[in-house]
Structure formats: structure tokens, C-alpha cells
PDB file of C-alpha atoms in Angstrom:
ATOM      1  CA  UNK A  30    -180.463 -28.737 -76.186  1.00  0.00           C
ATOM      2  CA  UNK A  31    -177.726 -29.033 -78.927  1.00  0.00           C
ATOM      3  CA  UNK A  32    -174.324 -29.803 -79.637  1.00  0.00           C
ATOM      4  CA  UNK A  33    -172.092 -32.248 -81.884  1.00  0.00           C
ATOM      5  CA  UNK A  34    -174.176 -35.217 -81.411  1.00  0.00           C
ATOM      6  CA  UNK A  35    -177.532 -33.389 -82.399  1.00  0.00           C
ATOM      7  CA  UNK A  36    -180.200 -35.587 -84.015  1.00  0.00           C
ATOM      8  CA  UNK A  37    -177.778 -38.515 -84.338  1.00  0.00           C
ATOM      9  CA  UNK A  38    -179.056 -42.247 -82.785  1.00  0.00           C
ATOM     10  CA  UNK A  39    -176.691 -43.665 -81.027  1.00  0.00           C
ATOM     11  CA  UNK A  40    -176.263 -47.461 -78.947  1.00  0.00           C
ATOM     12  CA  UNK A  41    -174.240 -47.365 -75.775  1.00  0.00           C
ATOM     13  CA  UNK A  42    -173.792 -50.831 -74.071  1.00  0.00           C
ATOM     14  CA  UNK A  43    -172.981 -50.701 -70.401  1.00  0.00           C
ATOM     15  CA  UNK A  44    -174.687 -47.764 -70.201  1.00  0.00           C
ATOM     16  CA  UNK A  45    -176.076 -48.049 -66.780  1.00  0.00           C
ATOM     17  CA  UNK A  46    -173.361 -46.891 -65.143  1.00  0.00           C
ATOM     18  CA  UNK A  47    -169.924 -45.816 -65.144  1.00  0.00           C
ATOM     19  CA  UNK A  48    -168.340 -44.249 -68.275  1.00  0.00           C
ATOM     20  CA  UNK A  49    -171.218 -45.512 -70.614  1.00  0.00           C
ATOM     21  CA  UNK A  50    -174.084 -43.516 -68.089  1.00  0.00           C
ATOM     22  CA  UNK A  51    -171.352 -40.530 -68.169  1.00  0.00           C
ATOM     23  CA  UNK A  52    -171.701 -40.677 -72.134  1.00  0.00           C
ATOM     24  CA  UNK A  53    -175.331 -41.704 -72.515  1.00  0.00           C
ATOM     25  CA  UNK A  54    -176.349 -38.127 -70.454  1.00  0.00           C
ATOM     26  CA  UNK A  55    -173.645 -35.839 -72.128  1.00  0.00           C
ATOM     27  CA  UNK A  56    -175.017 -37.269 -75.822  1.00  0.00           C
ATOM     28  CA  UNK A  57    -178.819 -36.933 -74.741  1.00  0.00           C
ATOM     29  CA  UNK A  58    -177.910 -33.474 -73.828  1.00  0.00           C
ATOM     30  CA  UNK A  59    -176.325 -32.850 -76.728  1.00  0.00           C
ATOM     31  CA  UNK A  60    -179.628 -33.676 -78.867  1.00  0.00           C
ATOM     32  CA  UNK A  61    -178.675 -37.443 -79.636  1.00  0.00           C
ATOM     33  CA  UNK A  62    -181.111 -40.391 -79.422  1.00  0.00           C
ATOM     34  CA  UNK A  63    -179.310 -42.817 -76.987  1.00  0.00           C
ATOM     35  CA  UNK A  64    -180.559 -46.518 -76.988  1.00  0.00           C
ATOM     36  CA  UNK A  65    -179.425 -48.081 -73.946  1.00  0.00           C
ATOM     37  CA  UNK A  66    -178.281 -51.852 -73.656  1.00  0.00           C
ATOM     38  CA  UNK A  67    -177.038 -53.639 -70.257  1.00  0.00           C
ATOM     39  CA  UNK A  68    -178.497 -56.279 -68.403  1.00  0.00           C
ATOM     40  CA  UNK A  69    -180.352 -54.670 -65.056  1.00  0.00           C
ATOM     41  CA  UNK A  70    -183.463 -54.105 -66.769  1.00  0.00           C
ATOM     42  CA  UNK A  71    -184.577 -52.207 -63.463  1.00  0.00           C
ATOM     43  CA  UNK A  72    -181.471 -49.320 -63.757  1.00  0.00           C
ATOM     44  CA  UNK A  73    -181.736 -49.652 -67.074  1.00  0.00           C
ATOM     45  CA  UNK A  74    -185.497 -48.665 -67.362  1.00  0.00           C
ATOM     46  CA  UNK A  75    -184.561 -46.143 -64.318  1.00  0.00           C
ATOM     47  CA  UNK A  76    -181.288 -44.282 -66.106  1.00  0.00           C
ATOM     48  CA  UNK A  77    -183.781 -44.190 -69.409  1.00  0.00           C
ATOM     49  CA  UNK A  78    -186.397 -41.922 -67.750  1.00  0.00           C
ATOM     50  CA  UNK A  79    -184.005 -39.656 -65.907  1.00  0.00           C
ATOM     51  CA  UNK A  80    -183.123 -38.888 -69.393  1.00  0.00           C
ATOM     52  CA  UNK A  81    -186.071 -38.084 -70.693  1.00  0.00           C
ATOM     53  CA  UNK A  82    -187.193 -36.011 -67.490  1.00  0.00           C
ATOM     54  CA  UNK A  83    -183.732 -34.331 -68.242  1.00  0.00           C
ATOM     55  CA  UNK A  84    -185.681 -33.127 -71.899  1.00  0.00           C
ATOM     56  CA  UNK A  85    -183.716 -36.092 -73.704  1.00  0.00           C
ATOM     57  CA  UNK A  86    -184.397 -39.472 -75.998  1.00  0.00           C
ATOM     58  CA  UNK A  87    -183.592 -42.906 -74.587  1.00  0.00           C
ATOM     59  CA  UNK A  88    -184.650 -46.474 -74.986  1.00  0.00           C
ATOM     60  CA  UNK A  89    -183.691 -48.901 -72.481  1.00  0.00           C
ATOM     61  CA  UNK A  90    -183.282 -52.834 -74.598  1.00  0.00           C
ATOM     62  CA  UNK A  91    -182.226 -55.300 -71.686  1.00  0.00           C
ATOM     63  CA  UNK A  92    -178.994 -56.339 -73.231  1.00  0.00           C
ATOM     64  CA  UNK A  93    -176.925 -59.172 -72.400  1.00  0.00           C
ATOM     65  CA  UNK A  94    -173.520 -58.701 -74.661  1.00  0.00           C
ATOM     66  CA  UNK A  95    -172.061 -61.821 -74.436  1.00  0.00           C
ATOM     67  CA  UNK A  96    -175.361 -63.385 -76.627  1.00  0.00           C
ATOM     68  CA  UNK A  97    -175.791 -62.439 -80.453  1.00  0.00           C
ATOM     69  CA  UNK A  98    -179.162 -62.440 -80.748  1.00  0.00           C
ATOM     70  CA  UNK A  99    -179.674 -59.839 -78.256  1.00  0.00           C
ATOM     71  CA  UNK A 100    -176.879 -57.817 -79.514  1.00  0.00           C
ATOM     72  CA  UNK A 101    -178.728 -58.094 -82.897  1.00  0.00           C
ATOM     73  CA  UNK A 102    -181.935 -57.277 -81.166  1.00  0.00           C
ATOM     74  CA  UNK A 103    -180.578 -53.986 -79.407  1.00  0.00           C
ATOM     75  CA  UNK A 104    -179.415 -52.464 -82.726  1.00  0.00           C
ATOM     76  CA  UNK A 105    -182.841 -53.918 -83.969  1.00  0.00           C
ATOM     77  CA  UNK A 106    -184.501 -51.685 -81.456  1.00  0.00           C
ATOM     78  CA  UNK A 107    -182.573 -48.783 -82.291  1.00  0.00           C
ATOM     79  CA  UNK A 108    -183.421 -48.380 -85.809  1.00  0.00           C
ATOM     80  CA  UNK A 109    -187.016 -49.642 -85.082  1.00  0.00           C
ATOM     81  CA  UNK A 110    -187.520 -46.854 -82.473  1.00  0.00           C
ATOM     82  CA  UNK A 111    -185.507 -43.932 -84.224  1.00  0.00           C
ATOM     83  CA  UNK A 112    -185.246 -45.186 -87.685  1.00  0.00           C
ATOM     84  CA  UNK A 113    -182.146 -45.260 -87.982  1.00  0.00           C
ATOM     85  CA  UNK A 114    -178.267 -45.824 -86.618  1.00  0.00           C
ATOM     86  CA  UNK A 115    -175.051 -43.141 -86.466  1.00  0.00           C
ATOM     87  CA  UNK A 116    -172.837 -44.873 -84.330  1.00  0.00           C
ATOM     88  CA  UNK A 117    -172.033 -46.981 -81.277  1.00  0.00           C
ATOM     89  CA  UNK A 118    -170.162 -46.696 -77.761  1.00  0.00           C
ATOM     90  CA  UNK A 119    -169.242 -50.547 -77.165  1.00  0.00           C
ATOM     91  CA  UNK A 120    -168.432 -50.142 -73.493  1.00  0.00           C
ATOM     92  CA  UNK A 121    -169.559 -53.209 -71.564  1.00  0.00           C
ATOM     93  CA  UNK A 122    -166.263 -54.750 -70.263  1.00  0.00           C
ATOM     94  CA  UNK A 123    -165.055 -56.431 -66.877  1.00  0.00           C
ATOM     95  CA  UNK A 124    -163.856 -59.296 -65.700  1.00  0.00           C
ATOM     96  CA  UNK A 125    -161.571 -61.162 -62.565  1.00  0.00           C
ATOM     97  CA  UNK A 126    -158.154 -60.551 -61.966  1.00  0.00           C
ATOM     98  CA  UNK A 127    -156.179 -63.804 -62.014  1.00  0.00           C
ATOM     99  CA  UNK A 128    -152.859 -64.429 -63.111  1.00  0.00           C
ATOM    100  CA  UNK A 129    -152.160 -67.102 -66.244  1.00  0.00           C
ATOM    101  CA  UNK A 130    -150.980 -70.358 -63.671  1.00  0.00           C
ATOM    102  CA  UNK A 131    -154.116 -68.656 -61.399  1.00  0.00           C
ATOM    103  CA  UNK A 132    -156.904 -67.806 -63.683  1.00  0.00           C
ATOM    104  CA  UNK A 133    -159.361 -71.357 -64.295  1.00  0.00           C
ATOM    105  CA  UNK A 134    -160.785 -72.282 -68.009  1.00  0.00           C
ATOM    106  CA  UNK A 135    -164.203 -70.622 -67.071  1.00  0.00           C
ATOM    107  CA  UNK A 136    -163.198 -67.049 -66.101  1.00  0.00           C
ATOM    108  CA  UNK A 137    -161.277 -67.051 -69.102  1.00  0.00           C
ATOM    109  CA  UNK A 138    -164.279 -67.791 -71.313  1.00  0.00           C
ATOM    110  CA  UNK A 139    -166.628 -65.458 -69.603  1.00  0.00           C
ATOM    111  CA  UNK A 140    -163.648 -62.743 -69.826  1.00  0.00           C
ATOM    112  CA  UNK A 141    -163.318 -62.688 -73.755  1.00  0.00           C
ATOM    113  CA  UNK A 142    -167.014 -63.100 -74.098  1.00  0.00           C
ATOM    114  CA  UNK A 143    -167.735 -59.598 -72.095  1.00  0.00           C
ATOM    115  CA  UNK A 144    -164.401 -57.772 -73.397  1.00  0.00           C
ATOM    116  CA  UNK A 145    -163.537 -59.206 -77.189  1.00  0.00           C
ATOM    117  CA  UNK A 146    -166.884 -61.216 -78.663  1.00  0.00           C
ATOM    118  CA  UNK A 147    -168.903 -58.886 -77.368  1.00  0.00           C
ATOM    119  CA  UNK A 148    -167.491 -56.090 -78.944  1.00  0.00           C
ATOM    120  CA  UNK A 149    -167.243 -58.457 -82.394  1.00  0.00           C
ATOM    121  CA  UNK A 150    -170.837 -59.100 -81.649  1.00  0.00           C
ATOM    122  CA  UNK A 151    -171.578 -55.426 -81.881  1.00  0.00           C
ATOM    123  CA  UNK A 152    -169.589 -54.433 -84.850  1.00  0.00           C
ATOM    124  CA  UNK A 153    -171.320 -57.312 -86.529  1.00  0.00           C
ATOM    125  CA  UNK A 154    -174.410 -55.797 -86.124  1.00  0.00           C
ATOM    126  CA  UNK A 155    -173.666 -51.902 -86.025  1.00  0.00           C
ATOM    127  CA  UNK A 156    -171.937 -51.670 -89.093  1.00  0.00           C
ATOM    128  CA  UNK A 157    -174.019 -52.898 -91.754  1.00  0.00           C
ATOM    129  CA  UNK A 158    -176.473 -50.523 -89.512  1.00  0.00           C
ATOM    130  CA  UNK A 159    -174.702 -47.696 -89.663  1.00  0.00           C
ATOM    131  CA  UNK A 160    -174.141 -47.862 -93.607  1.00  0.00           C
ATOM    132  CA  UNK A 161    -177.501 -48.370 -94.612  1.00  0.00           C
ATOM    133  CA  UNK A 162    -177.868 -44.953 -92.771  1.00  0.00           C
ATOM    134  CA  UNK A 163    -175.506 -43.403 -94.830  1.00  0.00           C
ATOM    135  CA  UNK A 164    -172.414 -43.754 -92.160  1.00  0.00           C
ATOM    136  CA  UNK A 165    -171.161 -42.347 -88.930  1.00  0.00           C
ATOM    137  CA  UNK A 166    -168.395 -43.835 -85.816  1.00  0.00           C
ATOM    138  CA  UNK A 167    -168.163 -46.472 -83.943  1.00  0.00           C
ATOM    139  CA  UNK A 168    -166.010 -45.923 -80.732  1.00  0.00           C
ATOM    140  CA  UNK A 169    -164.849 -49.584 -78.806  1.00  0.00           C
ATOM    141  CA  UNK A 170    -163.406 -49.534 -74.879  1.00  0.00           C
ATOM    142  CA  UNK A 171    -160.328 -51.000 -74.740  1.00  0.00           C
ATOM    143  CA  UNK A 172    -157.798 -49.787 -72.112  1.00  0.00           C
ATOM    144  CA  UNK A 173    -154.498 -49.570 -71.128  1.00  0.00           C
ATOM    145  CA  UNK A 174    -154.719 -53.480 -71.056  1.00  0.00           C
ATOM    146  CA  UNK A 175    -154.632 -53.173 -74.581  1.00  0.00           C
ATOM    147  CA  UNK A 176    -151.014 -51.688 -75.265  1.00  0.00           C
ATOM    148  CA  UNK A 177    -149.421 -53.055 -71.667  1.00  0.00           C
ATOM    149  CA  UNK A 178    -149.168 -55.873 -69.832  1.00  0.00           C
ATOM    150  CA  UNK A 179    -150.590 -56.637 -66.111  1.00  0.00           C
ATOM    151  CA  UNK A 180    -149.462 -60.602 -64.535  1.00  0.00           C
ATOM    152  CA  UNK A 181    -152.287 -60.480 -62.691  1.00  0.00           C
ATOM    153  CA  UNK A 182    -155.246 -59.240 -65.384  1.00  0.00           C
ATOM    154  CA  UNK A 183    -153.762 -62.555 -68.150  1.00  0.00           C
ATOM    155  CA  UNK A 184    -157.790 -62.989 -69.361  1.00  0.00           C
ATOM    156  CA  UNK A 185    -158.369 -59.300 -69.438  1.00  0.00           C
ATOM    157  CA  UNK A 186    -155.384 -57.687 -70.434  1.00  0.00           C
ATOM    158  CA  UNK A 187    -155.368 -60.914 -73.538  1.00  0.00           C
ATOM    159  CA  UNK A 188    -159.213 -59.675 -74.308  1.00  0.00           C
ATOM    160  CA  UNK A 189    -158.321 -55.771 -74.367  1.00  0.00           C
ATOM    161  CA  UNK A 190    -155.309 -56.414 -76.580  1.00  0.00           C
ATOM    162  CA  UNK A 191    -158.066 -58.291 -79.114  1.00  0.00           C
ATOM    163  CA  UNK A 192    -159.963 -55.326 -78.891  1.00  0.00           C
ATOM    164  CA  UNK A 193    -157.562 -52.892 -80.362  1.00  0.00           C
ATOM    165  CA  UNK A 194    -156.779 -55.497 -83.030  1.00  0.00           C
ATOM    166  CA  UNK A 195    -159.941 -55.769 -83.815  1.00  0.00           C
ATOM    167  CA  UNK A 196    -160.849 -52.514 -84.082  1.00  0.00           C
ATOM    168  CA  UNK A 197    -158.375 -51.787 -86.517  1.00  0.00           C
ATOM    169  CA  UNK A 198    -159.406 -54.583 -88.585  1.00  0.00           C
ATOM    170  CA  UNK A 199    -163.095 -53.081 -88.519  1.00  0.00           C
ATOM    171  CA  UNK A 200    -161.815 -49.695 -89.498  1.00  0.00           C
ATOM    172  CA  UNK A 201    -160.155 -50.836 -92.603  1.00  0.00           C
ATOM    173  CA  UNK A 202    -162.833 -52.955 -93.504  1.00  0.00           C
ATOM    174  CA  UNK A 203    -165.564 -50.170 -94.063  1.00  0.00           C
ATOM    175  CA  UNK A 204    -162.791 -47.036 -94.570  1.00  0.00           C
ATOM    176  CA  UNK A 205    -164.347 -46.571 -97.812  1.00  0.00           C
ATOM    177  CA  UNK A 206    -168.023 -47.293 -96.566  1.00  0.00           C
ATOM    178  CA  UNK A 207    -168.349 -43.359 -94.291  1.00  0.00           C
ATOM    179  CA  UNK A 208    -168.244 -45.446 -90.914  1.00  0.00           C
ATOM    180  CA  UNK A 209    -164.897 -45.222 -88.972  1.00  0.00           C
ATOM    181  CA  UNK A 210    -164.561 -47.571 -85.637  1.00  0.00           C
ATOM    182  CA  UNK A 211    -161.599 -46.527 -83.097  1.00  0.00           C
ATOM    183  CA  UNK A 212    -160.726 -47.752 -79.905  1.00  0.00           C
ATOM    184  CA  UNK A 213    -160.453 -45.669 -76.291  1.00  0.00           C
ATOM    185  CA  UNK A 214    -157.298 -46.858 -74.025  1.00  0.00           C
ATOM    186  CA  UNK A 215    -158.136 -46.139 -70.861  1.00  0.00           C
ATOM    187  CA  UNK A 216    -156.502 -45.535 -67.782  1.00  0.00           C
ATOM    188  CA  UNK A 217    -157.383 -45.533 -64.546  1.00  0.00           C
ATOM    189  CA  UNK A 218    -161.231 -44.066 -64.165  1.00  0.00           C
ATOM    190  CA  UNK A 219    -163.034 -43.895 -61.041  1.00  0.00           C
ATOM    191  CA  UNK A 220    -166.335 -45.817 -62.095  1.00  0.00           C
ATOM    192  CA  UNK A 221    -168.186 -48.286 -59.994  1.00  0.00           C
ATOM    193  CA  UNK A 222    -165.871 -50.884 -61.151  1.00  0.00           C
ATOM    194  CA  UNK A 223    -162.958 -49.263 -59.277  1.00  0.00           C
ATOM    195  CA  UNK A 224    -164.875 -48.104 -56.501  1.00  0.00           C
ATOM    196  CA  UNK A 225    -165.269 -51.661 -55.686  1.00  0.00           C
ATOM    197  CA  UNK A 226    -161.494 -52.401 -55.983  1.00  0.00           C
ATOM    198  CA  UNK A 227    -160.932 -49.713 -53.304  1.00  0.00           C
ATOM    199  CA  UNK A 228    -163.419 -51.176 -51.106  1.00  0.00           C
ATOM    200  CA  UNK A 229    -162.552 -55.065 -51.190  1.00  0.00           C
ATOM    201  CA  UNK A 230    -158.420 -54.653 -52.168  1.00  0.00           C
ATOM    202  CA  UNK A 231    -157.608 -51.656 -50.378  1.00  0.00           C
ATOM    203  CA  UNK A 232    -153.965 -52.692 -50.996  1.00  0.00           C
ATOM    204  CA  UNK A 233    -154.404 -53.106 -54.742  1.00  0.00           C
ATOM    205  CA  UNK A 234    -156.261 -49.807 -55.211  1.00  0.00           C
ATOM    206  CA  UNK A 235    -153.265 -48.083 -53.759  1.00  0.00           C
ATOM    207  CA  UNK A 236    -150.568 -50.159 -56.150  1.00  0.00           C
ATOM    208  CA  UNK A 237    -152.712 -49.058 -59.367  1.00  0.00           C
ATOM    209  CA  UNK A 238    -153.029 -45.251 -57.769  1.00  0.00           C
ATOM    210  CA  UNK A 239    -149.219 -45.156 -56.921  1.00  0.00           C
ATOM    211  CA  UNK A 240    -148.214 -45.681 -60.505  1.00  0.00           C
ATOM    212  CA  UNK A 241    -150.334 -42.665 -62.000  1.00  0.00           C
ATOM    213  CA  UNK A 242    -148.303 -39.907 -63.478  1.00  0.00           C
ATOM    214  CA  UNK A 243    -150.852 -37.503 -62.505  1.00  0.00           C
ATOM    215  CA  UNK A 244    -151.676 -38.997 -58.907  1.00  0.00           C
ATOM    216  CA  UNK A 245    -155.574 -39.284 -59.319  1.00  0.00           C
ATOM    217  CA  UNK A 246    -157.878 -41.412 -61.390  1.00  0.00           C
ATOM    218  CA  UNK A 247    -159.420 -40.116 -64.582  1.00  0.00           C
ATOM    219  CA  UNK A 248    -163.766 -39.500 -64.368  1.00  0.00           C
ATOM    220  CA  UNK A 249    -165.501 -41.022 -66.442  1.00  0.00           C
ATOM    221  CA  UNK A 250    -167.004 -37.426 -67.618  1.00  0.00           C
ATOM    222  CA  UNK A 251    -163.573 -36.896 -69.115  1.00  0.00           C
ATOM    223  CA  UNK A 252    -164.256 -40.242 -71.147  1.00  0.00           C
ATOM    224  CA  UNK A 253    -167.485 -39.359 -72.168  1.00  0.00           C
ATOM    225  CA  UNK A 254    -166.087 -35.692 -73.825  1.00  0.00           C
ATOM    226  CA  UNK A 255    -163.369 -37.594 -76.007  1.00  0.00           C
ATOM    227  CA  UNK A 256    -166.379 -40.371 -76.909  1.00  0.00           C
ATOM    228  CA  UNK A 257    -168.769 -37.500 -77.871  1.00  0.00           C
ATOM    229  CA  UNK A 258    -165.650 -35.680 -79.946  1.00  0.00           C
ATOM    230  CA  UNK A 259    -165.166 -38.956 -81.813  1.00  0.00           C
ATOM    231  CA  UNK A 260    -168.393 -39.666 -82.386  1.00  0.00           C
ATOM    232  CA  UNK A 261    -168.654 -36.329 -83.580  1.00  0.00           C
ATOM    233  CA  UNK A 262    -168.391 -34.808 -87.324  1.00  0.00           C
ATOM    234  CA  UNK A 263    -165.220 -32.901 -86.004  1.00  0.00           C
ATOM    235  CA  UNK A 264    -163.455 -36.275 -86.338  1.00  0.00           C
ATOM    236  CA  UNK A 265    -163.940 -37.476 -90.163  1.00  0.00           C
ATOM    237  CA  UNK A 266    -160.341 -38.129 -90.241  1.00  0.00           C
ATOM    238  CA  UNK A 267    -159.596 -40.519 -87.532  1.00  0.00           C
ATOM    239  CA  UNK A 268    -159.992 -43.730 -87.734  1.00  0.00           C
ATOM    240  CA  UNK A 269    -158.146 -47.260 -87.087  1.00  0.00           C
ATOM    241  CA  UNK A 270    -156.702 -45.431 -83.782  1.00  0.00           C
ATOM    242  CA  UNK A 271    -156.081 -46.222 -80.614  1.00  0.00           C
ATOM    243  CA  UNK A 272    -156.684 -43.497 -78.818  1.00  0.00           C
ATOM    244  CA  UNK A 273    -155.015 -42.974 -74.656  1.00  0.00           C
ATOM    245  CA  UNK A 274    -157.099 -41.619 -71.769  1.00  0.00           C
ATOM    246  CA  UNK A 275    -155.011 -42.230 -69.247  1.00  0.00           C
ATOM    247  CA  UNK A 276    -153.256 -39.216 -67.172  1.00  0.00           C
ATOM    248  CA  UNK A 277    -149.934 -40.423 -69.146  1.00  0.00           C
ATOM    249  CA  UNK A 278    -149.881 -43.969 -67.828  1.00  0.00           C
ATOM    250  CA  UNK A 279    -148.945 -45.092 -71.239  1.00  0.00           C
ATOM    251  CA  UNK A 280    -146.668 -42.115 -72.306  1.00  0.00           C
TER     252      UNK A 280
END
């Protein structure tokens, strides 16, 4: 059990499912200690021991992103258990889909608290982290959101765009400090998220599918290989980018 992520500790938020499971069990199987934060403390403590039957290191912290402390607690954990802290896959994102004249005051809160402040709240805490370690990568979720726009995603596509910002603002920060921070733009990926899409807006899972170049949606194992490259030591050089997985949505 080896590969590029061997021996390093890493935190993956939203790791209970979707692209952040996909990347918690290709880094444990790499060799990496994965420290798991989402809020379902029962999948949480569930996708944890799979791991380690699977031969691999995990630690579930129940994590709620949108609160500080905790997001300060789950890096906490992570050098408390392992002793240390390489990097970071902030992944925890969602939201509703509402239009600016549509969307209320409150899903607009709750939407930049799960896609922009927590992701703030994590670099907060990861970096200094991460340094004291003696560096590594931080890798943020943005999406497609992030570079385009969407009249019916205003909250989301406003928090996503924030996200790239302020990962490029983190990556300059600590350029000279051995930790480099870049964001993912991703497509389309078939993750619980969507699944639920196709199930409850059958019509609107066939407008987003109609406009893919390549006619599918992206896995979220194919996320979880670019994560684990950038996470890696093969990428020293990138940083500040954002960085598209999306079939050529964006091209």
C-alpha cells in the first residue's frame, strides 16, 4: 500500500460521500492518513472503518463546516491523532438553486457559509497547520460556478466565484511558506448530489446533461486522481490555479 500520498496526513471535509469519499479511499490506499470531517457522525464513523478494514488510516471528527470552532477542532484532531498536517481537500459544498429576484435572505446565508466561509474557515486553520509541519497543498472545490454564470444557481454560483478568489489570495499569501492552495473547477460529476437532481428535476438533469461536450457526467474517481496529483510532490510548481474538470464545459 503506496503511492504519491504515502505517509502524508491529510483532512478531507465532505468526505462521506461523493467526490470527498472517492478521494478519502484512493489517498488511504495510497498510504496517507485521512482525517475525515462531515456532519453524519453515523456514515462518518461507518466510511472510517471500511478504511481501515481496507488496511488504511482514518479518523472520523463530526464536522460541521459552517462553525469555526469545529473547523479548528477537526484540524485539532488531525495533528493530535497523526502528529501532524500535509494538506487539505476542502470539499463540503451545496446549496438551493434559486434565481437572484427568487432566492430569500436565508438560503443565501446558509449558501456562502457551506461554499465560501467554510472554505475560509479551513484555510484559517490548515495553513498555519500545514507550516508548522514543514509545508505541503491545500486543494479547495470550486466548480464551473466559479468561472461561469448560471440565473438560476445566483447564491451558489456568487459563493464558487469567492472560492477561486480566495484561493488565489491564500496561495500568494504563504508562496514563500512550502504550502500551495489551488482550486478544482468542476463540471458536471455524478455524486449523490446529482443523483438527486435526476430524481426530483428530471427536466433539469437533462438541460445540464445536454450541454456537455462529452455527453456524460464526470465520476467523482476522476476528481479524486487530479486531487491526489495535486496533493502530490509531482506538483511543487502549481499553485494559485484554477484548475477545470469538466469534460470541456468551460473550454
Amino acid at each position: 500500500m503506496s503511492g504519491r500520498l504515502e505517509a502524508k496526513v491529510l483532512v478531507v471535509t465532505g468526505g462521506t460521500q461523493g467526490m470527498g469519499l472517492a478521494f478519502a479511499q484512493r489517498a488511504a490506499t495510497e498510504g496517507a492518513s485521512v482525517v475525515i470531517g462531515a456532519r453524519d457522525k453515523d456514515r462518518g464513523e461507518e466510511v472510517a472503518a471500511q478504511i481501515r478494514k481496507a488496511g488504511g488510516n482514518a479518523l472520523f471528527v463530526p464536522t460541521d463546516v459552517t462553525v469555526e470552532d469545529e473547523m479548528a477542532r477537526l484540524v485539532d484532531s488531525a495533528v493530535s491523532e497523526f502528529g501532524r498536517l500535509d494538506g487539505a481537500f476542502n470539499n463540503a459544498g451545496g446549496g438551493p438553486m434559486a434565481s437572484v429576484r427568487d432566492a430569500d435572505s436565508a438560503e443565501w446565508h446558509r449558501s456562502l457559509a457551506l461554499n465560501l466561509t467554510s472554505v475560509f474557515y479551513g484555510l484559517k486553520y490548515e495553513l498555519p497547520a500545514i507550516i508548522a509541519s514543514g509545508g505541503g497543498a491545500i486543494v479547495n472545490n470550486a466548480s464551473v460556478s466559479g468561472v461561469k454564470g448560471d440565473a438560476t444557481q445566483a447564491a451558489y454560483n456568487a459563493s464558487k466565484h469567492g472560492v477561486i478568489g480566495l484561493t488565489r489570495s491564500a496561495a500568494l499569501d504563504v508562496a514563500r511558506s512550502g504550502v500551495r492552495v489551488n482550486a478544482l473547477v468542476t463540471g458536471l460529476i455524478d455524486t449523490p448530489l446529482w443523483q438527486n437532481v435526476v430524481n426530483q428535476a428530471p427536466s433539469t438533469a437533462e438541460r445540464y446533461l445536454s450541454v456537455q461536450p462529452t455527453g456524460r457526467a464526470g465520476t467523482s474517481d476522476e476528481v479524486a486522481a487530479l486531487t491526489t496529483f495535486l496533493l502530490s510532490d509531482e506538483a511543487t510548481f502549481i499553485s494559485g490555479a484554477s484548475i477545470a474538470i469538466d469534460g470541456a464545459l468551460t473550454a
